[in-house]
Amino acid sequence: MNQILKIGVAGVSACFLWAGQPLQAQKQLFIDPANMDPSVKPGNDFYEYASGTWVKNNPVPAKETRWGSFNVLRDFNINAVKSILEKARADKSAPAGSVEKRVGDFYAAGMDSAAIEKLGYNPIKKDLASITVIKTLPELLQKINQLRSNGIASPLYGFYVGQDRKNVEVMIPQLSQGGTSLPDRDNYLKDDQRSVQIRAAFAKYVSRLFELTGTSSQRASANAATIFNIEKQLAEAQLSRVEMRDAYKTYNKFLLGDLSGTTPGLDWKTTLPELGVKGQDSVLVNNPAFFTKAAGLLKTVPLNDWKVYLQWNILKGAAPYLSTAFVNANFAFTQALTGQKIQTPRWQRMSSLTDGNIGELLGQLYVKEYFKPAAKARMEELVANLRKAFAIRIKGLDWMSAATKEKALAKLAAFRPKIAYPDKWENYEGLTIDRSNFFQNIRSVNNWGYHFMIGRLGKPVDRDRWGMTPPTVNAYYSATLNEIVFPAGILQFPFFDPNADDAVNYGGIGAVIGHEMSHGFDDNGSKYDADGTLRNWWTDEDRKKFDAKAAALASQFDGYTVLDTIHVNGKLTLGENIGDLGGMNVAYEAFKMTQQGQSNKKIDGFTSDQRFFLAWAQVWRGNILPETAAQFILTDPHSPGPYRTIGPLVNMDAWYKAFDVKEGDKLYKKPEDRIRIW
């Protein structure tokens, strides 16, 4: 599995500023005291001190599940995308095959709600009917392969093509646990009140979708029970999210015949060719026990139940793109999961969908209109400075031996930064977009994407591809490519502004750069060497010291509480927390090399160091609905915003000095208890 680790907040979908165009006054006042709560002592609650007034004045809008700096910048960006798409949709002169024409047609089809309404569920009638004629288990397996290879559904398990983590120049087929609909296996297995409520909402959702296709309410309810029974058994065989973070535990290479021996009835020598994969003799599996269990279920669960399960997979995949009744049913379930009050406007959903499906066509128009080339040059300079600072910190570590330091420095030097947008754009050759057929466009994109993916087998690894689109407000690190990636969308205030002082830029985008670099050295990324190979480069003694420090950080975050009794999962969030702690230390080191960093001159009443830490805090300010917060504790590898704000800072001596934090203050940690990793 290609390890991609993100700075951002995971959505109810993938690790990142003010409504509309940022106001000019906000552009000038990069640290605004009006957003703060000076009645709170920084050493007691730095999050509230830095952002309290902003948080009070910015509740979650009805169409959102949370609202903070990331979300407001994303809102600005999606409005920018909308203006591009509306212009492209209205452009009658765009030549056939042009970027403008293809983007405009995709968006126009999505916005033609009258045509979509007229079709009802006709677009999937044939697919649903094709399930009813299945008579045997081999036919069922063939249908599963057909649904997957045509981009219609992905039942039973996950499948993708990616780098071999122990042979990174080779692309290999990979199988992953899957087959479930709820966000996390715990949603099936736990019996707390929230889990029970989610399961009830799920049963209602499944029943409703079947009823909308003409199924009786009694049969629809029975179908929901059947589907839950199958999915619960699949969930029982899944590894937890914490277990799935173990790069070695999830690396299991099999010859196809050997894997088939562990999955009686599931013959991978037959399956892979039906998935369009030819000439491959081996496969990577992240959870072999899951596939043994799935193979067993194929024999013990009645064939008719599996047919209902396949129909459900078609329905749930199509629901957001069918008529209003289906879309509303889908949203009702989203409400139960997240607490969102009203549905996201259609234009916003279609804008996001266009970005998500043909993002490198849209990205070309976005960059042309909204990205300033000077920002890329400034970012390259910042990355270079952060790399220098990281090297200084590695050389100065008192817990790491010279031998391991040498390997760490080699890995750091090999980091490849990607900034703003790809050097070579994907043109989606062979993808047909029909202005009058929205649902077919979705199917066509899915089909194209699947065949593009398997087409990478047998070819050199493409190191120029991007895992995010240019308008994305996020960033990521890829362990197998050893690259750090910063899309154009995040290169805006409060992360970055060419007119801001260094304290603001280093506390914002500088910490983001440092965060992504630190992912190369977190509890998971540190298992990969300079060329991205899953290979140990540590001495045993150094690894033990690192693991002890990481365990201390996990324990720190375990102590943070969300929603009364729910605690942050320190092990699930460990990689991101190491990223934040390392990122802040490296960014601060780099900041202190600047002229402002070496000065005590105040700006707007704050010292340079205070501005650095306040810049970090304003990135993470925000509000979140309680339902979403509870779900994220299960599914999100990032800690909640308040704890991302304070978690790294309580381990940094400079923060204590900047805000005169002393023993007796609630956030105070003794110097010997402060966790120092990178």
mmCIF file of N, CA, C and O in Angstrom, residues 156-157 175 177 233-234 237 254 258-266 268 285 287-300:
data_model
loop_
_atom_site.group_PDB
_atom_site.id
_atom_site.type_symbol
_atom_site.label_atom_id
_atom_site.label_comp_id
_atom_site.label_asym_id
_atom_site.label_seq_id
_atom_site.Cartn_x
_atom_site.Cartn_y
_atom_site.Cartn_z
ATOM 1 N N LEU A 156 -17.275 -7.030 -1.538
ATOM 2 C CA LEU A 156 -16.554 -8.086 -0.838
ATOM 3 C C LEU A 156 -15.160 -7.705 -0.344
ATOM 4 O O LEU A 156 -14.785 -8.015 0.775
ATOM 5 N N TYR A 157 -14.356 -7.056 -1.178
ATOM 6 C CA TYR A 157 -12.984 -6.716 -0.791
ATOM 7 C C TYR A 157 -12.500 -5.534 -1.622
ATOM 8 O O TYR A 157 -13.161 -5.099 -2.564
ATOM 9 N N LEU A 175 -4.617 -6.621 -2.810
ATOM 10 C CA LEU A 175 -5.934 -6.940 -2.279
ATOM 11 C C LEU A 175 -6.034 -6.424 -0.854
ATOM 12 O O LEU A 175 -5.095 -6.577 -0.066
ATOM 13 N N GLN A 177 -8.749 -5.733 2.720
ATOM 14 C CA GLN A 177 -10.016 -6.010 3.396
ATOM 15 C C GLN A 177 -11.037 -4.949 3.005
ATOM 16 O O GLN A 177 -10.700 -3.812 2.699
ATOM 17 N N GLN A 233 -20.225 -9.877 9.473
ATOM 18 C CA GLN A 233 -19.261 -10.980 9.458
ATOM 19 C C GLN A 233 -17.964 -10.570 8.761
ATOM 20 O O GLN A 233 -16.871 -10.979 9.169
ATOM 21 N N LEU A 234 -18.076 -9.741 7.736
ATOM 22 C CA LEU A 234 -16.863 -9.219 7.090
ATOM 23 C C LEU A 234 -16.113 -8.277 8.039
ATOM 24 O O LEU A 234 -14.882 -8.309 8.131
ATOM 25 N N ALA A 237 -13.850 -9.867 10.558
ATOM 26 C CA ALA A 237 -12.574 -10.370 10.033
ATOM 27 C C ALA A 237 -11.589 -9.248 9.719
ATOM 28 O O ALA A 237 -10.429 -9.515 9.392
ATOM 29 N N PHE A 254 1.893 -13.107 -1.953
ATOM 30 C CA PHE A 254 1.527 -14.482 -2.285
ATOM 31 C C PHE A 254 1.677 -14.734 -3.776
ATOM 32 O O PHE A 254 1.349 -13.851 -4.594
ATOM 33 N N ASP A 258 -0.752 -20.045 -4.319
ATOM 34 C CA ASP A 258 -0.645 -20.173 -2.865
ATOM 35 C C ASP A 258 -1.773 -19.431 -2.160
ATOM 36 O O ASP A 258 -2.340 -19.922 -1.171
ATOM 37 N N LEU A 259 -2.114 -18.234 -2.646
ATOM 38 C CA LEU A 259 -3.224 -17.491 -2.044
ATOM 39 C C LEU A 259 -4.529 -18.258 -2.229
ATOM 40 O O LEU A 259 -5.342 -18.357 -1.302
ATOM 41 N N SER A 260 -4.733 -18.817 -3.421
ATOM 42 C CA SER A 260 -5.950 -19.581 -3.688
ATOM 43 C C SER A 260 -6.076 -20.758 -2.736
ATOM 44 O O SER A 260 -7.194 -21.144 -2.353
ATOM 45 N N GLY A 261 -4.950 -21.315 -2.306
ATOM 46 C CA GLY A 261 -4.970 -22.420 -1.353
ATOM 47 C C GLY A 261 -5.516 -22.015 0.000
ATOM 48 O O GLY A 261 -6.021 -22.858 0.750
ATOM 49 N N THR A 262 -5.427 -20.727 0.335
ATOM 50 C CA THR A 262 -5.948 -20.241 1.625
ATOM 51 C C THR A 262 -7.381 -19.728 1.508
ATOM 52 O O THR A 262 -7.995 -19.380 2.506
ATOM 53 N N THR A 263 -7.887 -19.654 0.271
ATOM 54 C CA THR A 263 -9.239 -19.119 0.039
ATOM 55 C C THR A 263 -10.033 -20.097 -0.830
ATOM 56 O O THR A 263 -10.373 -19.767 -1.975
ATOM 57 N N PRO A 264 -10.320 -21.289 -0.342
ATOM 58 C CA PRO A 264 -11.025 -22.291 -1.149
ATOM 59 C C PRO A 264 -12.304 -21.724 -1.763
ATOM 60 O O PRO A 264 -13.132 -21.129 -1.065
ATOM 61 N N GLY A 265 -12.436 -21.873 -3.075
ATOM 62 C CA GLY A 265 -13.597 -21.329 -3.781
ATOM 63 C C GLY A 265 -13.316 -19.985 -4.425
ATOM 64 O O GLY A 265 -14.028 -19.563 -5.335
ATOM 65 N N LEU A 266 -12.271 -19.318 -3.963
ATOM 66 C CA LEU A 266 -11.839 -18.059 -4.587
ATOM 67 C C LEU A 266 -10.517 -18.335 -5.294
ATOM 68 O O LEU A 266 -9.460 -18.381 -4.657
ATOM 69 N N TRP A 268 -7.705 -17.166 -7.519
ATOM 70 C CA TRP A 268 -7.157 -15.889 -7.972
ATOM 71 C C TRP A 268 -6.546 -15.977 -9.365
ATOM 72 O O TRP A 268 -6.423 -14.964 -10.058
ATOM 73 N N VAL A 285 -1.340 -8.762 -0.177
ATOM 74 C CA VAL A 285 -2.587 -8.855 0.585
ATOM 75 C C VAL A 285 -2.368 -8.205 1.946
ATOM 76 O O VAL A 285 -1.415 -8.535 2.651
ATOM 77 N N ASN A 287 -4.514 -8.242 4.600
ATOM 78 C CA ASN A 287 -5.069 -9.021 5.713
ATOM 79 C C ASN A 287 -5.490 -10.394 5.201
ATOM 80 O O ASN A 287 -6.659 -10.613 4.876
ATOM 81 N N PRO A 288 -4.560 -11.340 5.114
ATOM 82 C CA PRO A 288 -4.878 -12.665 4.563
ATOM 83 C C PRO A 288 -6.041 -13.359 5.269
ATOM 84 O O PRO A 288 -6.855 -14.024 4.624
ATOM 85 N N ALA A 289 -6.145 -13.192 6.594
ATOM 86 C CA ALA A 289 -7.223 -13.850 7.347
ATOM 87 C C ALA A 289 -8.594 -13.371 6.888
ATOM 88 O O ALA A 289 -9.576 -14.130 6.909
ATOM 89 N N PHE A 290 -8.688 -12.114 6.462
ATOM 90 C CA PHE A 290 -9.957 -11.586 5.963
ATOM 91 C C PHE A 290 -10.406 -12.372 4.736
ATOM 92 O O PHE A 290 -11.593 -12.698 4.585
ATOM 93 N N PHE A 291 -9.472 -12.670 3.837
ATOM 94 C CA PHE A 291 -9.837 -13.360 2.595
ATOM 95 C C PHE A 291 -10.200 -14.817 2.838
ATOM 96 O O PHE A 291 -11.063 -15.373 2.151
ATOM 97 N N THR A 292 -9.579 -15.426 3.833
ATOM 98 C CA THR A 292 -9.970 -16.780 4.218
ATOM 99 C C THR A 292 -11.410 -16.777 4.730
ATOM 100 O O THR A 292 -12.220 -17.638 4.376
ATOM 101 N N LYS A 293 -11.726 -15.764 5.559
ATOM 102 C CA LYS A 293 -13.088 -15.639 6.104
ATOM 103 C C LYS A 293 -14.089 -15.340 4.980
ATOM 104 O O LYS A 293 -15.169 -15.942 4.922
ATOM 105 N N ALA A 294 -13.744 -14.446 4.065
ATOM 106 C CA ALA A 294 -14.647 -14.101 2.961
ATOM 107 C C ALA A 294 -14.927 -15.315 2.090
ATOM 108 O O ALA A 294 -16.072 -15.543 1.660
ATOM 109 N N ALA A 295 -13.894 -16.106 1.822
ATOM 110 C CA ALA A 295 -14.075 -17.317 1.013
ATOM 111 C C ALA A 295 -15.022 -18.284 1.711
ATOM 112 O O ALA A 295 -15.876 -18.918 1.069
ATOM 113 N N GLY A 296 -14.883 -18.398 3.028
ATOM 114 C CA GLY A 296 -15.773 -19.271 3.790
ATOM 115 C C GLY A 296 -17.214 -18.800 3.734
ATOM 116 O O GLY A 296 -18.148 -19.611 3.603
ATOM 117 N N LEU A 297 -17.409 -17.485 3.817
ATOM 118 C CA LEU A 297 -18.760 -16.929 3.772
ATOM 119 C C LEU A 297 -19.430 -17.185 2.426
ATOM 120 O O LEU A 297 -20.648 -17.366 2.352
ATOM 121 N N LEU A 298 -18.644 -17.197 1.361
ATOM 122 C CA LEU A 298 -19.215 -17.469 0.042
ATOM 123 C C LEU A 298 -19.876 -18.844 0.001
ATOM 124 O O LEU A 298 -20.821 -19.072 -0.761
ATOM 125 N N LYS A 299 -19.404 -19.738 0.833
ATOM 126 C CA LYS A 299 -19.964 -21.092 0.864
ATOM 127 C C LYS A 299 -21.107 -21.228 1.861
ATOM 128 O O LYS A 299 -22.049 -21.995 1.643
ATOM 129 N N THR A 300 -21.022 -20.491 2.973
ATOM 130 C CA THR A 300 -22.019 -20.679 4.034
ATOM 131 C C THR A 300 -23.227 -19.741 3.918
ATOM 132 O O THR A 300 -24.328 -20.085 4.355
#
